[in-house]
Short mmCIF file of C-alpha atoms in Angstrom, two decimals:
data_model
loop_
_atom_site.label_atom_id
_atom_site.label_comp_id
_atom_site.label_asym_id
_atom_site.label_seq_id
_atom_site.Cartn_x
_atom_site.Cartn_y
_atom_site.Cartn_z
CA MET A 36 115.78 85.48 143.77
CA THR A 37 116.07 87.50 140.53
CA GLU A 38 112.85 87.71 138.51
CA SER A 39 113.37 86.70 134.90
CA LYS A 40 111.48 86.24 131.66
CA LYS A 41 112.13 84.64 128.29
CA ILE A 42 110.57 86.49 125.36
CA ALA A 43 110.77 85.20 121.79
CA LEU A 44 110.92 87.42 118.71
CA ALA A 45 109.24 85.71 115.76
CA GLN A 46 110.33 87.31 112.47
CA LEU A 47 108.00 85.58 110.01
CA ASN A 48 107.07 85.77 106.33
CA PRO A 49 103.27 86.01 106.00
CA LYS A 50 101.20 86.08 102.84
CA VAL A 51 98.42 88.64 102.59
CA GLY A 52 95.05 86.91 102.70
CA ASP A 53 96.40 83.46 103.53
CA ILE A 54 94.96 83.35 107.05
CA ALA A 55 95.37 79.58 107.42
CA GLY A 56 98.97 79.69 106.21
CA ASN A 57 99.81 82.62 108.45
CA LEU A 58 98.27 80.83 111.45
CA ALA A 59 100.37 77.78 110.65
CA ARG A 60 103.57 79.88 110.63
CA ILE A 61 102.71 81.41 113.99
CA ARG A 62 101.96 77.98 115.47
CA VAL A 63 105.29 76.60 114.27
CA ALA A 64 107.11 79.63 115.68
CA ARG A 65 105.30 79.27 119.01
CA ALA A 66 106.25 75.60 119.23
CA GLU A 67 109.88 76.41 118.45
CA ALA A 68 109.90 79.16 121.07
CA ALA A 69 108.23 76.90 123.62
CA ALA A 70 110.94 74.28 123.12
CA ALA A 71 113.51 76.98 124.00
CA GLY A 72 111.64 77.91 127.17
CA ALA A 73 109.92 81.11 125.99
CA GLU A 74 107.03 82.45 128.03
CA LEU A 75 105.91 85.05 125.46
CA VAL A 76 106.19 85.16 121.66
CA VAL A 77 106.01 88.50 119.84
CA THR A 78 105.07 88.54 116.15
CA ALA A 79 104.87 91.37 113.59
CA GLU A 80 102.10 93.80 112.60
CA LEU A 81 98.94 92.24 111.16
CA GLY A 82 100.59 88.83 111.14
CA ILE A 83 97.21 87.09 110.87
CA SER A 84 96.07 88.92 107.73
CA GLY A 85 99.47 89.75 106.28
CA TYR A 86 100.60 93.32 105.68
CA PRO A 87 99.56 95.47 103.92
CA PRO A 88 96.09 94.03 103.27
CA GLU A 89 94.98 97.13 101.30
CA ASP A 90 91.26 97.12 100.40
CA LEU A 91 90.99 93.40 101.12
CA VAL A 92 90.62 94.46 104.75
CA LEU A 93 87.34 96.23 103.90
CA LYS A 94 85.68 92.94 102.95
CA PRO A 95 83.41 91.89 105.86
CA ALA A 96 84.05 88.19 105.29
CA PHE A 97 87.79 88.80 105.60
CA GLN A 98 87.32 90.76 108.83
CA VAL A 99 85.30 87.89 110.30
CA ALA A 100 87.88 85.30 109.23
CA CYS A 101 90.70 87.30 110.85
CA ARG A 102 88.75 87.65 114.10
CA GLU A 103 87.98 83.93 114.18
CA ALA A 104 91.67 83.17 113.63
CA VAL A 105 92.70 85.36 116.56
CA GLU A 106 90.12 83.72 118.80
CA ALA A 107 91.18 80.22 117.72
CA LEU A 108 94.82 81.04 118.41
CA ALA A 109 93.86 82.48 121.78
CA ARG A 110 92.16 79.23 122.78
CA GLU A 111 95.33 77.33 121.93
CA THR A 112 97.29 79.34 124.51
CA GLY A 113 95.35 77.47 127.17
CA ASP A 114 97.72 74.53 126.65
CA GLY A 115 100.25 75.87 129.16
CA GLY A 116 102.62 77.05 126.44
CA PRO A 117 103.83 80.59 125.80
CA ALA A 118 101.50 83.54 125.41
CA LEU A 119 101.39 85.40 122.09
CA VAL A 120 101.43 88.97 120.84
CA VAL A 121 99.77 88.94 117.41
CA GLY A 122 98.33 91.52 115.03
CA ALA A 123 95.11 91.46 113.02
CA PRO A 124 92.40 93.73 111.63
CA TRP A 125 89.64 94.06 114.22
CA VAL A 126 86.17 95.58 114.24
CA GLU A 127 85.31 97.17 117.57
CA ALA A 128 82.09 99.14 118.09
CA GLY A 129 81.56 99.23 114.33
CA LYS A 130 85.02 100.68 113.61
CA LEU A 131 87.82 98.86 111.79
CA HIS A 132 91.17 99.03 113.57
CA ASN A 133 94.73 97.84 113.04
CA GLY A 134 94.97 95.77 116.20
CA VAL A 135 97.51 93.98 118.38
CA PHE A 136 96.47 91.35 120.91
CA LEU A 137 97.88 89.57 123.94
CA LEU A 138 96.69 85.96 123.81
CA SER A 139 97.21 84.16 127.09
CA GLU A 140 95.71 81.37 129.17
CA GLY A 141 93.18 80.42 126.50
CA LYS A 142 91.70 83.87 125.82
CA VAL A 143 92.24 87.28 124.27
CA ALA A 144 93.71 88.83 127.40
CA ALA A 145 94.07 92.33 125.97
CA LYS A 146 93.68 94.27 122.73
CA ARG A 147 95.16 97.57 121.64
CA PHE A 148 94.74 99.56 118.44
CA LYS A 149 97.20 101.54 116.35
CA TYR A 150 97.15 105.22 117.27
CA ASP A 151 99.30 106.83 114.53
CA LEU A 152 98.09 105.69 111.11
CA PRO A 153 100.61 106.41 108.33
CA ASN A 154 99.23 108.14 105.26
CA TYR A 155 102.22 108.86 103.00
CA GLY A 156 104.35 107.06 100.44
CA VAL A 157 103.13 103.49 100.11
CA PHE A 158 100.98 103.80 103.23
CA ASP A 159 97.31 104.78 103.15
CA GLU A 160 96.05 103.30 106.41
CA LYS A 161 93.78 106.25 107.12
CA ARG A 162 91.80 105.13 104.09
CA VAL A 163 90.92 101.77 105.64
CA PHE A 164 91.50 101.96 109.41
CA VAL A 165 90.23 104.14 112.24
CA PRO A 166 92.92 105.19 114.77
CA GLY A 167 92.62 103.84 118.28
CA PRO A 168 92.98 105.77 121.52
CA LEU A 169 96.35 106.15 123.19
CA PRO A 170 97.05 102.66 124.55
CA GLU A 171 97.40 101.71 128.19
CA PRO A 172 100.02 99.15 129.31
CA VAL A 173 99.07 95.45 129.20
CA VAL A 174 99.99 93.29 132.19
CA PHE A 175 101.62 89.95 131.41
CA ASP A 176 102.80 87.87 134.36
CA GLY A 177 103.73 90.95 136.38
CA MET A 178 105.41 92.74 133.47
CA LYS A 179 103.68 95.84 132.09
CA LEU A 180 103.97 95.74 128.31
CA GLY A 181 103.58 98.92 126.30
CA LEU A 182 102.09 97.58 123.07
CA MET A 183 102.46 100.01 120.16
CA ILE A 184 102.27 99.31 116.44
CA CYS A 185 104.92 100.38 113.89
CA GLU A 186 104.15 104.06 113.15
CA ASP A 187 103.39 104.62 116.85
CA LEU A 188 107.16 104.34 117.40
CA TRP A 189 108.03 107.06 114.88
CA PHE A 190 106.57 109.84 117.03
CA PRO A 191 107.00 110.43 120.78
CA THR A 192 103.32 110.62 121.80
CA THR A 193 102.50 106.93 122.27
CA ALA A 194 105.79 105.93 123.89
CA VAL A 195 105.75 108.86 126.32
CA HIS A 196 102.14 108.11 127.25
CA LEU A 197 102.91 104.44 127.93
CA LYS A 198 105.86 105.43 130.10
CA ALA A 199 103.65 107.79 132.09
CA GLN A 200 101.15 104.98 132.60
CA GLY A 201 103.80 102.72 134.11
CA ALA A 202 104.97 100.53 131.21
CA ASP A 203 108.09 98.44 131.90
CA LEU A 204 108.90 97.64 128.29
CA LEU A 205 107.88 98.90 124.83
CA VAL A 206 106.84 96.07 122.49
CA VAL A 207 106.51 97.13 118.85
CA PRO A 208 105.14 94.80 116.13
CA ASN A 209 106.03 96.22 112.70
CA GLY A 210 105.29 96.02 109.02
CA SER A 211 108.16 98.28 107.95
CA PRO A 212 109.09 97.96 104.26
CA TYR A 213 112.68 97.91 103.10
CA GLU A 214 114.39 101.01 101.75
CA HIS A 215 118.14 101.09 101.24
CA ASP A 216 118.72 103.43 104.19
CA LYS A 217 115.87 102.21 106.42
CA PRO A 218 117.73 99.95 108.91
CA ASP A 219 119.82 102.82 110.28
CA GLN A 220 116.78 105.07 110.33
CA ARG A 221 114.79 102.57 112.41
CA LEU A 222 117.56 102.31 114.99
CA GLU A 223 117.78 106.09 115.15
CA ILE A 224 114.03 106.43 115.75
CA ALA A 225 113.97 103.62 118.32
CA GLY A 226 116.96 105.20 120.06
CA ALA A 227 115.10 108.51 120.34
CA ARG A 228 112.08 106.78 121.94
CA GLN A 229 114.37 104.92 124.31
CA GLN A 230 116.04 108.12 125.45
CA GLU A 231 112.69 109.84 125.96
CA THR A 232 111.25 107.01 128.07
CA ASP A 233 114.28 105.20 129.50
CA LEU A 234 112.52 101.96 128.57
CA PRO A 235 113.89 98.99 126.62
CA ILE A 236 112.31 98.26 123.24
CA ILE A 237 111.45 95.02 121.47
CA TYR A 238 111.10 95.73 117.75
CA VAL A 239 109.73 92.86 115.62
CA ASN A 240 109.43 93.36 111.87
CA GLN A 241 108.03 90.98 109.29
CA VAL A 242 110.14 89.62 106.46
CA GLY A 243 109.29 88.74 102.88
CA GLY A 244 107.94 90.15 99.63
CA GLN A 245 104.42 91.46 99.12
CA ASP A 246 103.87 92.73 95.59
CA GLU A 247 106.18 95.77 95.23
CA LEU A 248 107.17 95.87 98.89
CA VAL A 249 109.94 93.87 100.51
CA PHE A 250 110.13 93.55 104.29
CA ASP A 251 113.65 92.96 105.49
CA GLY A 252 113.02 91.84 109.08
CA ASP A 253 116.12 93.11 110.88
CA SER A 254 114.27 92.93 114.22
CA PHE A 255 116.13 93.99 117.36
CA VAL A 256 116.09 94.61 121.09
CA LEU A 257 117.24 97.99 122.33
CA ASP A 258 118.14 98.09 126.02
CA ARG A 259 118.39 100.99 128.43
CA GLY A 260 121.14 103.32 127.26
CA GLY A 261 120.24 102.65 123.63
CA GLU A 262 122.45 99.56 123.27
CA VAL A 263 121.44 96.88 120.77
CA ARG A 264 121.24 93.62 122.74
CA TRP A 265 119.83 91.35 120.02
CA ARG A 266 119.55 91.77 116.27
CA LEU A 267 117.97 89.24 113.97
CA PRO A 268 119.27 88.61 110.43
CA ALA A 269 117.91 90.66 107.55
CA PHE A 270 115.90 89.04 104.74
CA ALA A 271 115.39 85.73 106.57
CA GLU A 272 112.81 84.20 108.88
CA ALA A 273 114.03 83.71 112.44
CA VAL A 274 112.74 82.85 115.90
CA THR A 275 115.00 84.07 118.71
CA VAL A 276 114.49 83.74 122.45
CA THR A 277 115.75 86.69 124.51
CA GLU A 278 116.33 86.62 128.26
CA TRP A 279 115.26 89.38 130.63
CA GLN A 280 115.92 90.11 134.30
CA ARG A 281 114.35 92.65 136.62
CA GLY A 282 116.91 94.85 138.39
CA ASN A 283 116.71 97.98 140.48
CA ALA A 284 116.33 100.10 137.33
CA GLY A 285 113.64 97.82 135.86
CA TRP A 286 113.70 95.07 133.25
CA LEU A 287 117.00 94.51 131.43
CA CYS A 288 117.74 92.30 128.42
CA LEU A 289 120.75 90.02 128.70
CA PRO A 290 123.26 90.28 125.81
CA GLY A 291 122.59 87.98 122.88
CA GLU A 292 123.34 87.44 119.21
CA ILE A 293 123.72 90.49 116.98
CA ALA A 294 123.44 89.68 113.27
CA GLU A 295 125.92 91.48 111.07
CA SER A 296 124.54 94.44 109.11
CA LEU A 297 124.58 94.10 105.34
CA LYS A 298 126.59 96.50 103.22
CA PRO A 299 124.56 98.77 100.89
CA LEU A 300 124.92 96.87 97.59
CA GLU A 301 124.54 93.52 99.35
CA SER A 302 121.36 94.78 101.01
CA ILE A 303 119.87 96.00 97.72
CA TYR A 304 120.68 92.72 96.00
CA HIS A 305 119.06 90.70 98.79
CA ALA A 306 115.92 92.85 98.54
CA MET A 307 115.70 92.19 94.80
CA VAL A 308 116.13 88.45 95.30
CA LEU A 309 113.55 88.18 98.08
CA GLY A 310 111.04 90.41 96.27
CA LEU A 311 111.14 88.28 93.12
CA ARG A 312 111.26 84.96 95.00
CA ASP A 313 108.15 85.70 97.02
CA TYR A 314 106.25 87.24 94.11
CA VAL A 315 106.79 84.10 92.05
CA ARG A 316 106.19 81.59 94.85
CA LYS A 317 103.25 83.34 96.53
CA ASN A 318 101.52 83.70 93.16
CA ASN A 319 102.27 80.08 92.22
CA PHE A 320 104.22 80.68 89.01
CA PRO A 321 106.33 77.68 87.96
CA GLY A 322 109.24 79.93 87.02
CA VAL A 323 110.24 83.00 85.02
CA LEU A 324 111.13 83.78 81.44
CA LEU A 325 113.12 86.76 80.18
CA GLY A 326 114.73 88.15 77.08
CA LEU A 327 118.52 87.93 77.32
CA SER A 328 120.02 90.53 75.00
CA GLY A 329 123.69 90.39 75.93
CA GLY A 330 123.26 93.72 77.71
CA ILE A 331 123.75 94.57 81.36
CA ASP A 332 120.12 94.97 82.47
CA SER A 333 118.95 91.56 81.28
CA ALA A 334 122.15 89.95 82.60
CA LEU A 335 121.54 91.34 86.10
CA SER A 336 117.84 90.42 85.96
CA ALA A 337 118.76 86.86 85.01
CA ALA A 338 121.29 86.62 87.84
CA VAL A 339 118.74 87.83 90.39
CA ALA A 340 116.19 85.36 89.04
CA VAL A 341 118.58 82.43 89.35
CA ASP A 342 119.63 83.44 92.87
CA ALA A 343 115.96 83.77 93.81
CA LEU A 344 114.51 80.67 92.16
CA GLY A 345 117.31 78.38 91.01
CA PRO A 346 118.52 77.81 87.43
CA ASP A 347 115.88 75.17 86.72
CA LYS A 348 113.10 77.78 87.07
CA VAL A 349 114.62 80.41 84.75
CA ARG A 350 114.48 80.39 80.96
CA ALA A 351 116.17 82.96 78.71
CA VAL A 352 115.53 83.85 75.09
CA MET A 353 117.88 85.72 72.73
CA MET A 354 115.88 87.42 69.95
CA PRO A 355 118.41 88.74 67.45
CA SER A 356 117.72 91.18 64.64
CA PRO A 357 119.99 92.28 61.79
CA TYR A 358 121.33 94.95 64.18
CA THR A 359 122.34 92.55 66.97
CA SER A 360 126.10 92.55 67.32
CA LYS A 361 128.32 89.47 67.42
CA ASP A 362 129.41 90.54 70.91
CA SER A 363 125.82 90.54 72.14
CA LEU A 364 125.16 87.09 70.71
CA GLU A 365 128.27 85.75 72.41
CA ASP A 366 127.64 87.54 75.71
CA ALA A 367 124.04 86.35 76.01
CA ALA A 368 125.05 82.75 75.39
CA LEU A 369 127.96 83.01 77.86
CA CYS A 370 125.71 84.57 80.49
CA ALA A 371 123.14 81.77 80.14
CA GLY A 372 125.93 79.20 80.37
CA MET A 373 127.44 80.77 83.49
CA LEU A 374 124.02 80.76 85.16
CA GLY A 375 123.14 77.27 83.99
CA ILE A 376 119.74 78.26 82.59
CA ALA A 377 117.74 77.07 79.58
CA TYR A 378 118.52 79.26 76.57
CA ASP A 379 116.72 79.61 73.25
CA THR A 380 117.27 81.77 70.18
CA VAL A 381 114.32 83.12 68.20
CA SER A 382 115.14 85.58 65.40
CA ILE A 383 112.74 88.51 64.99
CA GLU A 384 113.92 89.21 61.44
CA PRO A 385 110.94 87.37 59.86
CA ALA A 386 108.55 89.47 61.99
CA MET A 387 110.36 92.66 60.95
CA ARG A 388 109.97 91.72 57.28
CA ALA A 389 106.31 90.85 57.80
CA PHE A 390 105.51 94.20 59.41
CA GLU A 391 107.50 96.05 56.75
CA GLY A 392 105.39 94.39 54.07
CA MET A 393 102.12 94.91 55.95
CA LEU A 394 102.72 98.63 56.42
CA ALA A 395 104.59 99.40 53.19
CA GLY A 396 101.67 101.10 51.49
CA ILE A 397 100.78 103.37 54.42
CA PHE A 398 104.45 104.14 55.21
CA ALA A 399 105.36 104.89 51.56
CA GLY A 400 107.29 108.13 51.16
CA ARG A 401 108.11 108.46 54.87
CA GLN A 402 111.56 108.21 56.40
CA LYS A 403 112.42 105.46 58.84
CA ASP A 404 112.40 106.62 62.47
CA THR A 405 111.68 105.25 65.95
CA THR A 406 108.54 103.59 64.55
CA GLU A 407 110.66 100.84 62.99
CA GLU A 408 112.72 100.57 66.19
CA ASN A 409 109.56 100.14 68.26
CA ILE A 410 108.31 97.42 65.92
CA GLN A 411 111.43 95.43 66.78
CA SER A 412 110.83 95.87 70.49
CA ARG A 413 107.18 94.90 70.14
CA ALA A 414 108.06 91.85 68.06
CA ARG A 415 110.26 90.74 70.95
CA GLY A 416 107.51 91.51 73.45
CA LEU A 417 104.99 89.50 71.44
CA THR A 418 107.43 86.60 71.20
CA LEU A 419 108.11 86.57 74.92
CA MET A 420 104.42 86.85 75.83
CA ALA A 421 103.62 83.94 73.51
CA LEU A 422 106.28 81.81 75.21
CA SER A 423 105.01 82.90 78.62
CA ASN A 424 101.46 81.89 77.69
CA LYS A 425 102.53 78.55 76.24
CA LEU A 426 105.03 77.55 78.93
CA GLY A 427 103.30 79.12 81.94
CA HIS A 428 106.37 81.03 83.13
CA MET A 429 105.97 84.64 84.25
CA LEU A 430 107.71 87.12 81.95
CA LEU A 431 110.32 89.16 83.81
CA THR A 432 110.76 92.74 82.60
CA THR A 433 114.34 94.02 82.53
CA GLY A 434 114.08 97.84 82.33
CA ASN A 435 115.76 100.01 84.98
CA LYS A 436 114.65 103.19 86.78
CA SER A 437 116.71 105.50 84.57
CA GLU A 438 114.96 104.22 81.45
CA MET A 439 111.52 104.23 83.04
CA SER A 440 112.08 107.79 84.29
CA VAL A 441 112.66 109.26 80.84
CA GLY A 442 110.50 106.92 78.77
CA TYR A 443 113.43 105.08 77.18
CA ALA A 444 111.23 102.00 76.88
CA THR A 445 108.55 100.75 74.50
CA LEU A 446 104.97 100.13 75.57
CA TYR A 447 103.89 96.60 74.62
CA GLY A 448 107.52 95.90 73.78
CA ASP A 449 110.33 95.70 76.31
CA MET A 450 107.85 96.84 78.97
CA CYS A 451 105.89 93.59 78.61
CA GLY A 452 105.96 91.39 81.66
CA GLY A 453 104.59 90.58 85.08
CA TYR A 454 107.35 91.88 87.37
CA SER A 455 110.58 93.86 87.32
CA VAL A 456 113.52 93.60 89.73
CA LEU A 457 115.22 96.71 88.30
CA LYS A 458 112.21 99.05 88.36
CA ASP A 459 113.64 101.11 91.25
CA ILE A 460 117.35 100.74 90.34
CA TYR A 461 119.13 103.55 88.50
CA LYS A 462 121.54 102.55 85.73
CA VAL A 463 124.68 103.57 87.62
CA THR A 464 123.61 101.25 90.45
CA VAL A 465 122.97 98.47 87.92
CA PHE A 466 126.66 98.60 87.01
CA ARG A 467 127.68 98.52 90.68
CA LEU A 468 125.38 95.60 91.45
CA CYS A 469 126.79 93.60 88.53
CA ARG A 470 130.32 94.10 89.77
CA TRP A 471 129.23 93.22 93.31
CA ARG A 472 127.51 89.98 92.22
CA ASN A 473 130.44 88.91 90.03
CA GLY A 474 132.66 89.19 93.11
CA HIS A 475 130.29 87.97 95.84
CA PHE A 476 127.76 85.23 96.54
CA PRO A 477 124.55 86.30 98.32
CA ALA A 478 123.66 84.29 101.42
CA GLY A 479 120.81 81.94 100.58
CA GLY A 480 121.28 82.43 96.84
CA LEU A 481 120.51 79.53 94.51
CA GLY A 482 122.85 80.57 91.71
CA PRO A 483 126.53 79.88 91.01
CA MET A 484 129.21 80.76 93.55
CA GLY A 485 131.39 82.55 91.01
CA PRO A 486 130.82 85.27 88.37
CA VAL A 487 127.40 85.36 86.71
CA MET A 488 128.16 87.39 83.57
CA PRO A 489 131.12 88.10 81.28
CA GLU A 490 133.16 91.19 82.12
CA ARG A 491 132.40 92.61 78.67
CA VAL A 492 128.70 92.89 79.57
CA ILE A 493 129.69 95.42 82.25
CA THR A 494 132.32 97.34 80.28
CA LYS A 495 130.76 97.77 76.83
CA PRO A 496 128.63 100.88 76.07
CA PRO A 497 124.91 100.19 76.68
CA SER A 498 122.84 99.92 73.50
CA ALA A 499 119.30 98.90 72.54
CA GLU A 500 120.72 97.73 69.17
CA LEU A 501 117.66 98.84 67.20
CA LYS A 502 119.71 100.47 64.44
CA PRO A 503 123.35 100.35 63.29
CA ASP A 504 126.04 101.54 65.77
CA GLN A 505 123.44 102.73 68.29
CA THR A 506 124.30 103.55 71.91
CA ASP A 507 122.09 104.86 74.73
CA GLN A 508 124.09 108.09 74.82
CA ASP A 509 122.92 108.95 71.28
CA THR A 510 119.68 110.17 72.88
CA LEU A 511 120.39 110.34 76.63
CA PRO A 512 122.94 112.22 78.76
CA PRO A 513 125.70 110.07 80.29
CA TYR A 514 124.12 107.93 83.00
CA GLU A 515 126.19 109.54 85.75
CA VAL A 516 124.64 112.88 84.77
CA LEU A 517 121.16 111.52 84.05
CA ASP A 518 120.90 109.58 87.32
CA GLY A 519 122.16 112.53 89.33
CA ILE A 520 119.51 114.82 87.84
CA LEU A 521 116.78 112.19 88.22
CA THR A 522 117.64 111.70 91.88
CA CYS A 523 117.22 115.44 92.39
CA LEU A 524 113.88 115.44 90.55
CA VAL A 525 112.34 112.19 91.80
CA GLU A 526 113.71 111.55 95.27
CA GLU A 527 114.38 115.15 96.30
CA GLU A 528 111.70 117.13 94.36
CA MET A 529 114.27 119.87 93.78
CA ALA A 530 113.67 122.96 91.63
CA VAL A 531 115.69 123.63 88.48
CA ASP A 532 117.78 126.35 90.13
CA GLN A 533 118.67 124.02 93.00
CA ILE A 534 119.78 121.29 90.59
CA VAL A 535 121.81 123.72 88.50
CA ALA A 536 123.48 124.93 91.70
CA LYS A 537 124.78 121.37 92.16
CA GLY A 538 126.72 121.73 88.90
CA TYR A 539 124.33 120.39 86.26
CA ASP A 540 123.70 122.11 82.92
CA ARG A 541 120.42 124.05 82.93
CA ALA A 542 119.34 122.95 79.45
CA THR A 543 120.01 119.31 80.33
CA VAL A 544 118.01 119.63 83.55
CA HIS A 545 115.04 121.10 81.64
CA ARG A 546 115.27 118.32 79.05
CA VAL A 547 115.34 115.56 81.66
CA TRP A 548 112.45 117.16 83.58
CA ARG A 549 110.40 117.24 80.37
CA MET A 550 111.17 113.61 79.53
CA LEU A 551 110.27 112.59 83.08
CA ASP A 552 106.86 114.27 82.88
CA LEU A 553 106.06 112.99 79.38
CA ALA A 554 106.78 109.37 80.35
CA GLU A 555 104.18 109.26 83.15
CA TYR A 556 101.64 107.55 80.87
CA LYS A 557 104.12 104.75 80.23
CA ARG A 558 104.89 104.24 83.92
CA ARG A 559 101.17 103.87 84.66
CA GLN A 560 101.20 100.79 82.41
CA ALA A 561 104.45 99.30 83.73
CA PRO A 562 104.51 96.06 85.72
CA PRO A 563 105.11 96.08 89.48
CA GLY A 564 108.67 95.88 90.73
CA VAL A 565 110.75 95.81 93.90
CA LYS A 566 110.76 99.05 95.91
CA ILE A 567 114.33 99.94 96.87
CA SER A 568 114.38 103.71 97.37
CA ARG A 569 112.19 105.98 99.45
CA ARG A 570 110.57 107.27 96.21
CA ALA A 571 109.74 104.42 93.87
CA PHE A 572 107.44 104.94 90.91
CA GLY A 573 103.88 103.95 91.78
CA ARG A 574 102.23 104.73 95.09
CA ASP A 575 105.30 106.62 96.32
CA ARG A 576 105.03 109.13 93.47
CA ARG A 577 101.55 109.84 92.14
CA TYR A 578 101.85 112.36 89.34
CA PRO A 579 99.13 113.30 86.82
CA ILE A 580 99.50 112.14 83.24
CA THR A 581 97.86 115.31 81.94
CA ASN A 582 100.16 117.93 83.41
CA GLY A 583 100.57 121.51 82.18
CA PHE A 584 103.14 122.64 84.73
CA ARG A 585 106.54 123.61 83.35
CA PRO A 586 109.53 124.59 85.50
CA GLY A 587 110.85 128.14 85.28
#
């Protein structure tokens, strides 16, 4: 008789710090898996605490609460239902570890600790955790499980050690944040470990937004030979039961459902939607508010907000000045109508006149310059913050990565807000995303099925409209050039000569580099936003504000 097992992959959306809520999600997933005949349920990294817990994990009371939750869940496995693989912070011999546990037959049957602690980009686990020893296999009902946690998969050491110690299967709980090229990279890394060990791999990733990070799920099973046998959907919770049989070559996973991979723009859009949705819901905001200017950035931000939250939870405000064009007035109103959101108009002209009168004596004899332009932006910021305070809605910032890179934004003006969905999106990609959304409907979206903005919003030259006949290209290179140079500087850390060798003008490269450095003080005061690239502003790129280095 062929020996078989049913193992469930539970791709769940935890909330950092909500131990009771996270326990409840795991219990529901276990019950669902039990109903489908599962004998073991595998969850993601630190599913009890939520990931990443950051310095919260250093609080002794939190450590105790996580331990008690693991022990309570362990006792529940004495009911004859499936065993569990769960993750939690764990203090052992006075040292704090990132742990994974096999809970079976009413007890903590085994515990293992993360060996490779990541300490780059958004990760700083070495700051809070102590690495564990190389793990030994864990025996579950005759199957030797090689439990390894996230980063342990990215290097050969742990997998090769588990193979040498007789593991039948590599089981990898993950907290792997989304980046636009990450899904393919994960499969490539898992494939390398599979080839090195000739063992199948269960890869379970969490899903959901946590501050600036979005976790896309996209869990999978990789069988011997590197073939994907199961793949869970991206950006959605899922509980899937996989079937395994022991053959002459060891344990094999039977073929199952393989979710379709998302195309690049679709994937980015889903990340923006999920990041905003979870930030708003997990922080208990009733909805969002944003300035709708008739331009492309605010139109895309509004579309993402409606797809994330529904039109009833989004409110837009047009704040015209004497420089606001008729086209912008029309486009903002049309955009709000197409999205079905509440829309108000509040003129900032009275505020402009008030500030002009207040400052007339001090400004006497001086030419008008960006000071007057910034006053307009700050009048809008003040208006939006007042509405946010009064109505309780979180203010959504609408600036993109191109603008934030070079400081084309006003502190305490258009940078006001609690969150930004475009923070890690270059302007050229903003245009592509708008065209994508006008032609496609995102799965699970709560907005309209058809177009979400007028075509003119996408085709007209971008402008802040802070003075007559202004366009962005009055002060910035064309966005195709600017974004190309910024990608070289931010994502690639390339030298000037390397960038020039790609065909860019040397003087323009120097100018963009200088603007990038000078704007660091602004970025330090910017709201959080969805991480999309492998080098988002914030913890991914920690540059000094006071910086005397100049490129040659």
